[in-house]
Short mmCIF file of N, CA, C and O in Angstrom, two decimals:
data_model
loop_
_atom_site.label_atom_id
_atom_site.label_comp_id
_atom_site.label_asym_id
_atom_site.label_seq_id
_atom_site.Cartn_x
_atom_site.Cartn_y
_atom_site.Cartn_z
N UNK C 573 0.81 -1.19 0.00
CA UNK C 573 0.00 0.00 0.00
C UNK C 573 0.86 1.26 0.00
O UNK C 573 0.41 2.29 -0.43
N UNK C 574 2.10 1.17 0.47
CA UNK C 574 2.97 2.34 0.48
C UNK C 574 3.18 2.89 -0.92
O UNK C 574 3.22 4.09 -1.12
N UNK C 575 3.34 1.99 -1.90
CA UNK C 575 3.54 2.43 -3.26
C UNK C 575 2.32 3.21 -3.76
O UNK C 575 2.47 4.24 -4.41
N UNK C 576 1.11 2.74 -3.46
CA UNK C 576 -0.09 3.46 -3.87
C UNK C 576 -0.19 4.80 -3.15
O UNK C 576 -0.62 5.79 -3.73
N UNK C 577 0.19 4.83 -1.89
CA UNK C 577 0.13 6.09 -1.13
C UNK C 577 1.00 7.16 -1.75
O UNK C 577 0.64 8.33 -1.77
N UNK C 578 2.15 6.75 -2.28
CA UNK C 578 3.05 7.74 -2.88
C UNK C 578 2.51 8.27 -4.20
O UNK C 578 2.86 9.36 -4.62
N UNK C 579 1.64 7.52 -4.88
CA UNK C 579 1.05 7.94 -6.15
C UNK C 579 -0.27 8.70 -5.96
O UNK C 579 -0.73 9.37 -6.88
N UNK C 580 -0.87 8.56 -4.79
CA UNK C 580 -2.20 9.13 -4.53
C UNK C 580 -2.14 10.65 -4.48
O UNK C 580 -1.26 11.23 -3.86
N UNK C 581 -3.10 11.29 -5.14
CA UNK C 581 -3.17 12.74 -5.16
C UNK C 581 -4.52 13.18 -4.59
O UNK C 581 -5.56 12.97 -5.22
N UNK C 582 -4.50 13.75 -3.41
CA UNK C 582 -5.74 14.15 -2.72
C UNK C 582 -6.52 15.20 -3.52
O UNK C 582 -7.76 15.21 -3.49
N UNK C 583 -5.82 16.07 -4.25
CA UNK C 583 -6.50 17.07 -5.07
C UNK C 583 -7.30 16.40 -6.19
O UNK C 583 -8.42 16.80 -6.49
N UNK C 584 -6.72 15.37 -6.79
CA UNK C 584 -7.43 14.65 -7.83
C UNK C 584 -8.63 13.90 -7.25
O UNK C 584 -9.68 13.81 -7.89
N UNK C 585 -8.48 13.38 -6.04
CA UNK C 585 -9.60 12.70 -5.38
C UNK C 585 -10.75 13.68 -5.14
O UNK C 585 -11.91 13.35 -5.35
N UNK C 586 -10.42 14.89 -4.72
CA UNK C 586 -11.47 15.89 -4.49
C UNK C 586 -12.11 16.32 -5.80
O UNK C 586 -13.33 16.51 -5.86
N UNK C 587 -11.32 16.46 -6.85
CA UNK C 587 -11.87 16.76 -8.18
C UNK C 587 -12.83 15.66 -8.62
O UNK C 587 -13.88 15.93 -9.21
N UNK C 588 -12.47 14.44 -8.33
CA UNK C 588 -13.30 13.29 -8.68
C UNK C 588 -14.64 13.36 -7.94
O UNK C 588 -15.70 13.19 -8.55
N UNK C 589 -14.60 13.60 -6.65
CA UNK C 589 -15.85 13.72 -5.87
C UNK C 589 -16.76 14.80 -6.47
O UNK C 589 -17.96 14.61 -6.61
N UNK C 590 -16.17 15.92 -6.82
CA UNK C 590 -16.94 17.03 -7.39
C UNK C 590 -17.53 16.65 -8.74
O UNK C 590 -18.70 16.92 -9.01
N UNK C 591 -16.74 16.01 -9.59
CA UNK C 591 -17.21 15.62 -10.92
C UNK C 591 -18.35 14.61 -10.83
O UNK C 591 -19.32 14.68 -11.60
N UNK C 592 -18.26 13.68 -9.89
CA UNK C 592 -19.32 12.68 -9.72
C UNK C 592 -20.62 13.37 -9.30
O UNK C 592 -21.70 13.05 -9.80
N UNK C 593 -20.53 14.35 -8.40
CA UNK C 593 -21.73 15.08 -7.96
C UNK C 593 -22.40 15.83 -9.10
O UNK C 593 -23.60 16.01 -9.11
N UNK C 594 -21.62 16.28 -10.09
CA UNK C 594 -22.15 17.06 -11.21
C UNK C 594 -22.56 16.20 -12.41
O UNK C 594 -23.19 16.69 -13.34
N UNK C 595 -22.19 14.93 -12.40
CA UNK C 595 -22.42 14.06 -13.55
C UNK C 595 -23.89 13.69 -13.72
O UNK C 595 -24.49 13.10 -12.81
N UNK C 596 -24.47 13.98 -14.88
CA UNK C 596 -25.86 13.57 -15.12
C UNK C 596 -26.03 12.05 -15.02
O UNK C 596 -27.03 11.57 -14.49
N UNK C 597 -25.06 11.28 -15.51
CA UNK C 597 -25.16 9.82 -15.43
C UNK C 597 -25.17 9.35 -13.99
O UNK C 597 -26.03 8.57 -13.58
N UNK C 598 -24.19 9.79 -13.20
CA UNK C 598 -24.12 9.35 -11.81
C UNK C 598 -25.35 9.80 -11.03
O UNK C 598 -25.85 9.07 -10.18
N UNK C 599 -25.83 10.99 -11.31
CA UNK C 599 -27.03 11.47 -10.63
C UNK C 599 -28.25 10.65 -11.01
O UNK C 599 -29.07 10.30 -10.15
N UNK C 600 -28.40 10.33 -12.28
CA UNK C 600 -29.53 9.50 -12.72
C UNK C 600 -29.46 8.12 -12.09
O UNK C 600 -30.48 7.58 -11.63
N UNK C 601 -28.27 7.54 -12.07
CA UNK C 601 -28.11 6.20 -11.52
C UNK C 601 -28.18 6.18 -9.99
O UNK C 601 -28.49 5.16 -9.40
N UNK C 602 -27.87 7.31 -9.36
CA UNK C 602 -27.83 7.36 -7.90
C UNK C 602 -26.53 6.84 -7.34
O UNK C 602 -26.47 6.38 -6.20
N UNK C 603 -25.44 6.94 -8.13
CA UNK C 603 -24.12 6.48 -7.69
C UNK C 603 -23.42 7.62 -6.95
O UNK C 603 -23.35 8.73 -7.43
N UNK C 604 -22.91 7.30 -5.76
CA UNK C 604 -22.18 8.27 -4.94
C UNK C 604 -20.81 7.71 -4.56
O UNK C 604 -20.66 6.51 -4.42
N UNK C 605 -19.85 8.60 -4.38
CA UNK C 605 -18.55 8.23 -3.82
C UNK C 605 -18.64 8.53 -2.32
O UNK C 605 -18.79 9.67 -1.91
N UNK C 606 -18.59 7.48 -1.52
CA UNK C 606 -18.70 7.64 -0.06
C UNK C 606 -17.35 7.82 0.60
O UNK C 606 -17.24 8.54 1.58
N UNK C 607 -16.32 7.16 0.06
CA UNK C 607 -14.99 7.27 0.65
C UNK C 607 -13.97 6.93 -0.45
O UNK C 607 -14.24 6.09 -1.30
N UNK C 608 -12.85 7.61 -0.40
CA UNK C 608 -11.80 7.33 -1.39
C UNK C 608 -10.44 7.49 -0.72
O UNK C 608 -10.24 8.38 0.11
N UNK C 609 -9.53 6.60 -1.04
CA UNK C 609 -8.18 6.64 -0.50
C UNK C 609 -7.23 6.01 -1.51
O UNK C 609 -7.64 5.64 -2.61
N UNK C 610 -5.96 5.85 -1.14
CA UNK C 610 -4.98 5.29 -2.07
C UNK C 610 -5.35 3.87 -2.52
O UNK C 610 -5.27 2.93 -1.76
N UNK C 611 -5.84 3.75 -3.75
CA UNK C 611 -6.18 2.45 -4.30
C UNK C 611 -7.48 1.84 -3.78
O UNK C 611 -7.76 0.68 -4.03
N UNK C 612 -8.27 2.63 -3.07
CA UNK C 612 -9.55 2.13 -2.55
C UNK C 612 -10.65 3.15 -2.80
O UNK C 612 -10.40 4.35 -2.90
N UNK C 613 -11.85 2.64 -2.91
CA UNK C 613 -13.01 3.52 -3.05
C UNK C 613 -14.22 2.78 -2.50
O UNK C 613 -14.30 1.55 -2.59
N UNK C 614 -15.13 3.52 -1.91
CA UNK C 614 -16.42 2.98 -1.50
C UNK C 614 -17.48 3.81 -2.20
O UNK C 614 -17.52 5.04 -2.02
N UNK C 615 -18.26 3.16 -3.02
CA UNK C 615 -19.35 3.81 -3.74
C UNK C 615 -20.66 3.17 -3.30
O UNK C 615 -20.69 2.02 -2.87
N UNK C 616 -21.73 3.91 -3.44
CA UNK C 616 -23.05 3.36 -3.14
C UNK C 616 -24.00 3.70 -4.27
O UNK C 616 -23.76 4.61 -5.06
N UNK C 617 -25.08 2.94 -4.33
CA UNK C 617 -26.08 3.08 -5.36
C UNK C 617 -27.42 3.25 -4.68
O UNK C 617 -27.87 2.35 -3.97
N UNK C 618 -28.04 4.41 -4.85
CA UNK C 618 -29.37 4.64 -4.31
C UNK C 618 -30.38 4.02 -5.27
O UNK C 618 -30.51 4.46 -6.41
N UNK C 619 -31.05 3.00 -4.82
CA UNK C 619 -31.94 2.24 -5.70
C UNK C 619 -33.35 2.81 -5.63
O UNK C 619 -33.98 2.82 -4.59
N UNK C 620 -33.81 3.29 -6.78
CA UNK C 620 -35.18 3.75 -6.92
C UNK C 620 -35.89 2.86 -7.92
O UNK C 620 -35.29 1.97 -8.53
N UNK C 621 -37.16 3.10 -8.12
CA UNK C 621 -37.95 2.28 -9.03
C UNK C 621 -37.38 2.26 -10.45
O UNK C 621 -37.53 1.27 -11.17
N UNK C 622 -36.70 3.36 -10.83
CA UNK C 622 -36.14 3.41 -12.18
C UNK C 622 -35.01 2.41 -12.40
O UNK C 622 -34.60 2.18 -13.53
N UNK C 623 -34.52 1.79 -11.34
CA UNK C 623 -33.45 0.81 -11.46
C UNK C 623 -33.93 -0.62 -11.20
O UNK C 623 -33.13 -1.54 -11.16
N UNK C 624 -35.22 -0.79 -11.05
CA UNK C 624 -35.75 -2.13 -10.81
C UNK C 624 -35.68 -2.97 -12.07
O UNK C 624 -35.99 -2.52 -13.16
N UNK C 625 -35.29 -4.22 -11.89
CA UNK C 625 -35.33 -5.18 -12.99
C UNK C 625 -36.58 -6.02 -12.92
O UNK C 625 -36.92 -6.75 -13.82
N UNK C 626 -37.26 -5.93 -11.84
CA UNK C 626 -38.50 -6.64 -11.57
C UNK C 626 -38.94 -6.20 -10.19
O UNK C 626 -38.23 -5.43 -9.52
N UNK C 627 -40.07 -6.64 -9.74
CA UNK C 627 -40.55 -6.21 -8.41
C UNK C 627 -39.52 -6.50 -7.30
O UNK C 627 -39.17 -7.65 -7.06
N UNK C 628 -39.02 -5.45 -6.71
CA UNK C 628 -38.08 -5.58 -5.60
C UNK C 628 -36.70 -6.08 -5.99
O UNK C 628 -35.91 -6.46 -5.14
N UNK C 629 -36.36 -6.06 -7.27
CA UNK C 629 -35.07 -6.55 -7.75
C UNK C 629 -34.34 -5.45 -8.50
O UNK C 629 -34.91 -4.79 -9.36
N UNK C 630 -33.08 -5.25 -8.18
CA UNK C 630 -32.27 -4.26 -8.88
C UNK C 630 -31.84 -4.86 -10.23
O UNK C 630 -31.41 -6.01 -10.29
N UNK C 631 -31.95 -4.08 -11.28
CA UNK C 631 -31.55 -4.53 -12.61
C UNK C 631 -30.04 -4.80 -12.63
O UNK C 631 -29.25 -4.04 -12.06
N UNK C 632 -29.66 -5.89 -13.27
CA UNK C 632 -28.25 -6.25 -13.35
C UNK C 632 -27.39 -5.19 -14.00
O UNK C 632 -26.22 -5.02 -13.66
N UNK C 633 -27.96 -4.44 -14.94
CA UNK C 633 -27.21 -3.36 -15.59
C UNK C 633 -26.85 -2.25 -14.63
O UNK C 633 -25.80 -1.62 -14.75
N UNK C 634 -27.72 -2.01 -13.64
CA UNK C 634 -27.42 -0.99 -12.63
C UNK C 634 -26.26 -1.44 -11.75
O UNK C 634 -25.35 -0.65 -11.44
N UNK C 635 -26.26 -2.72 -11.38
CA UNK C 635 -25.15 -3.26 -10.58
C UNK C 635 -23.85 -3.22 -11.39
O UNK C 635 -22.80 -2.81 -10.88
N UNK C 636 -23.92 -3.61 -12.66
CA UNK C 636 -22.74 -3.59 -13.51
C UNK C 636 -22.21 -2.16 -13.69
O UNK C 636 -21.00 -1.94 -13.71
N UNK C 637 -23.11 -1.19 -13.80
CA UNK C 637 -22.69 0.21 -13.92
C UNK C 637 -21.97 0.68 -12.67
O UNK C 637 -20.98 1.41 -12.74
N UNK C 638 -22.46 0.26 -11.51
CA UNK C 638 -21.79 0.61 -10.25
C UNK C 638 -20.39 0.01 -10.20
O UNK C 638 -19.42 0.69 -9.86
N UNK C 639 -20.26 -1.26 -10.57
CA UNK C 639 -18.95 -1.93 -10.57
C UNK C 639 -17.99 -1.24 -11.54
O UNK C 639 -16.86 -0.91 -11.19
N UNK C 640 -18.45 -1.01 -12.77
CA UNK C 640 -17.61 -0.38 -13.78
C UNK C 640 -17.17 1.02 -13.35
O UNK C 640 -16.00 1.39 -13.50
N UNK C 641 -18.09 1.77 -12.79
CA UNK C 641 -17.77 3.13 -12.33
C UNK C 641 -16.76 3.11 -11.20
O UNK C 641 -15.79 3.87 -11.20
N UNK C 642 -16.96 2.23 -10.23
CA UNK C 642 -16.04 2.14 -9.09
C UNK C 642 -14.64 1.75 -9.55
O UNK C 642 -13.64 2.28 -9.05
N UNK C 643 -14.54 0.84 -10.52
CA UNK C 643 -13.22 0.44 -11.04
C UNK C 643 -12.48 1.63 -11.62
O UNK C 643 -11.29 1.85 -11.34
N UNK C 644 -13.16 2.42 -12.45
CA UNK C 644 -12.52 3.57 -13.09
C UNK C 644 -12.22 4.68 -12.08
O UNK C 644 -11.15 5.29 -12.11
N UNK C 645 -13.16 4.93 -11.18
CA UNK C 645 -12.99 6.02 -10.21
C UNK C 645 -11.87 5.75 -9.22
O UNK C 645 -11.16 6.66 -8.79
N UNK C 646 -11.69 4.49 -8.88
CA UNK C 646 -10.68 4.11 -7.89
C UNK C 646 -9.27 4.49 -8.32
O UNK C 646 -8.45 4.90 -7.51
N UNK C 647 -8.98 4.37 -9.60
CA UNK C 647 -7.62 4.62 -10.07
C UNK C 647 -7.37 6.08 -10.48
O UNK C 647 -6.23 6.48 -10.64
N UNK C 648 -8.43 6.87 -10.62
CA UNK C 648 -8.28 8.26 -11.07
C UNK C 648 -7.25 9.05 -10.26
O UNK C 648 -6.38 9.69 -10.84
N UNK C 649 -7.30 9.01 -8.90
CA UNK C 649 -6.30 9.79 -8.15
C UNK C 649 -4.88 9.23 -8.23
O UNK C 649 -3.95 9.85 -7.75
N UNK C 650 -4.72 8.06 -8.84
CA UNK C 650 -3.40 7.44 -8.96
C UNK C 650 -2.78 7.67 -10.34
O UNK C 650 -1.61 7.35 -10.55
N UNK C 651 -3.56 8.21 -11.27
CA UNK C 651 -3.11 8.32 -12.66
C UNK C 651 -2.73 9.74 -13.06
O UNK C 651 -2.63 10.03 -14.24
N UNK C 652 -2.59 10.61 -12.08
CA UNK C 652 -2.30 12.00 -12.41
C UNK C 652 -3.54 12.71 -12.93
O UNK C 652 -3.44 13.71 -13.62
N UNK C 653 -4.72 12.18 -12.58
CA UNK C 653 -5.96 12.82 -12.98
C UNK C 653 -6.43 12.46 -14.38
O UNK C 653 -7.35 13.07 -14.91
N UNK C 654 -5.81 11.44 -14.98
CA UNK C 654 -6.27 10.98 -16.30
C UNK C 654 -7.43 10.02 -16.12
O UNK C 654 -7.47 9.24 -15.18
N UNK C 655 -8.36 10.06 -17.06
CA UNK C 655 -9.48 9.13 -17.01
C UNK C 655 -9.00 7.70 -17.21
O UNK C 655 -8.01 7.45 -17.89
N UNK C 656 -9.73 6.78 -16.62
CA UNK C 656 -9.44 5.35 -16.79
C UNK C 656 -10.66 4.67 -17.37
O UNK C 656 -11.79 5.10 -17.13
N UNK C 657 -10.44 3.67 -18.13
CA UNK C 657 -11.53 2.90 -18.75
C UNK C 657 -11.33 1.43 -18.43
O UNK C 657 -10.20 0.93 -18.40
N UNK C 658 -12.42 0.73 -18.24
CA UNK C 658 -12.37 -0.72 -18.05
C UNK C 658 -12.22 -1.38 -19.42
O UNK C 658 -12.96 -1.05 -20.34
N UNK C 659 -11.29 -2.28 -19.52
CA UNK C 659 -11.16 -3.06 -20.76
C UNK C 659 -12.08 -4.27 -20.70
O UNK C 659 -12.67 -4.66 -21.70
N UNK C 660 -12.16 -4.85 -19.52
CA UNK C 660 -13.01 -6.03 -19.36
C UNK C 660 -13.24 -6.25 -17.87
O UNK C 660 -12.34 -6.06 -17.05
N UNK C 661 -14.43 -6.66 -17.54
CA UNK C 661 -14.73 -7.10 -16.19
C UNK C 661 -15.92 -8.04 -16.27
O UNK C 661 -16.61 -8.10 -17.28
N UNK C 662 -16.13 -8.79 -15.23
CA UNK C 662 -17.20 -9.78 -15.23
C UNK C 662 -17.95 -9.68 -13.92
O UNK C 662 -17.35 -9.55 -12.85
N UNK C 663 -19.27 -9.75 -14.01
CA UNK C 663 -20.13 -9.76 -12.83
C UNK C 663 -20.95 -11.05 -12.87
O UNK C 663 -21.60 -11.33 -13.87
N UNK C 664 -20.86 -11.83 -11.82
CA UNK C 664 -21.69 -13.03 -11.68
C UNK C 664 -22.84 -12.72 -10.74
O UNK C 664 -22.63 -12.20 -9.65
N UNK C 665 -24.03 -13.03 -11.17
CA UNK C 665 -25.23 -12.78 -10.36
C UNK C 665 -25.71 -14.09 -9.75
O UNK C 665 -25.75 -15.11 -10.42
N UNK C 666 -26.06 -14.02 -8.49
CA UNK C 666 -26.56 -15.19 -7.78
C UNK C 666 -28.06 -15.05 -7.60
O UNK C 666 -28.55 -13.96 -7.29
N UNK C 667 -28.78 -16.13 -7.75
CA UNK C 667 -30.22 -16.11 -7.54
C UNK C 667 -30.55 -16.14 -6.05
O UNK C 667 -29.69 -16.31 -5.20
N UNK C 668 -31.82 -16.01 -5.79
CA UNK C 668 -32.27 -16.04 -4.37
C UNK C 668 -32.15 -17.41 -3.80
O UNK C 668 -32.33 -18.40 -4.41
#
């Protein structure tokens, strides 16, 4: 973790928090950055009816969007403020 700490830029982390608050996509989805540190991030998803995949079920695309967003946002303060993109990720869904 020491290596990540030396790359972490608190100003970029604050810029990230601000950008997420202003983002139409993040606002529509209800994605928030709750905590961010060197190589870590905690995001949450406020689930409203617009994200339901069925009665009382969150749509898998909403969950995938949260995962994809958290992956990119986590590395932003480590990259000198450059955007990051996911090349590939996988989400496995478990039934009830």
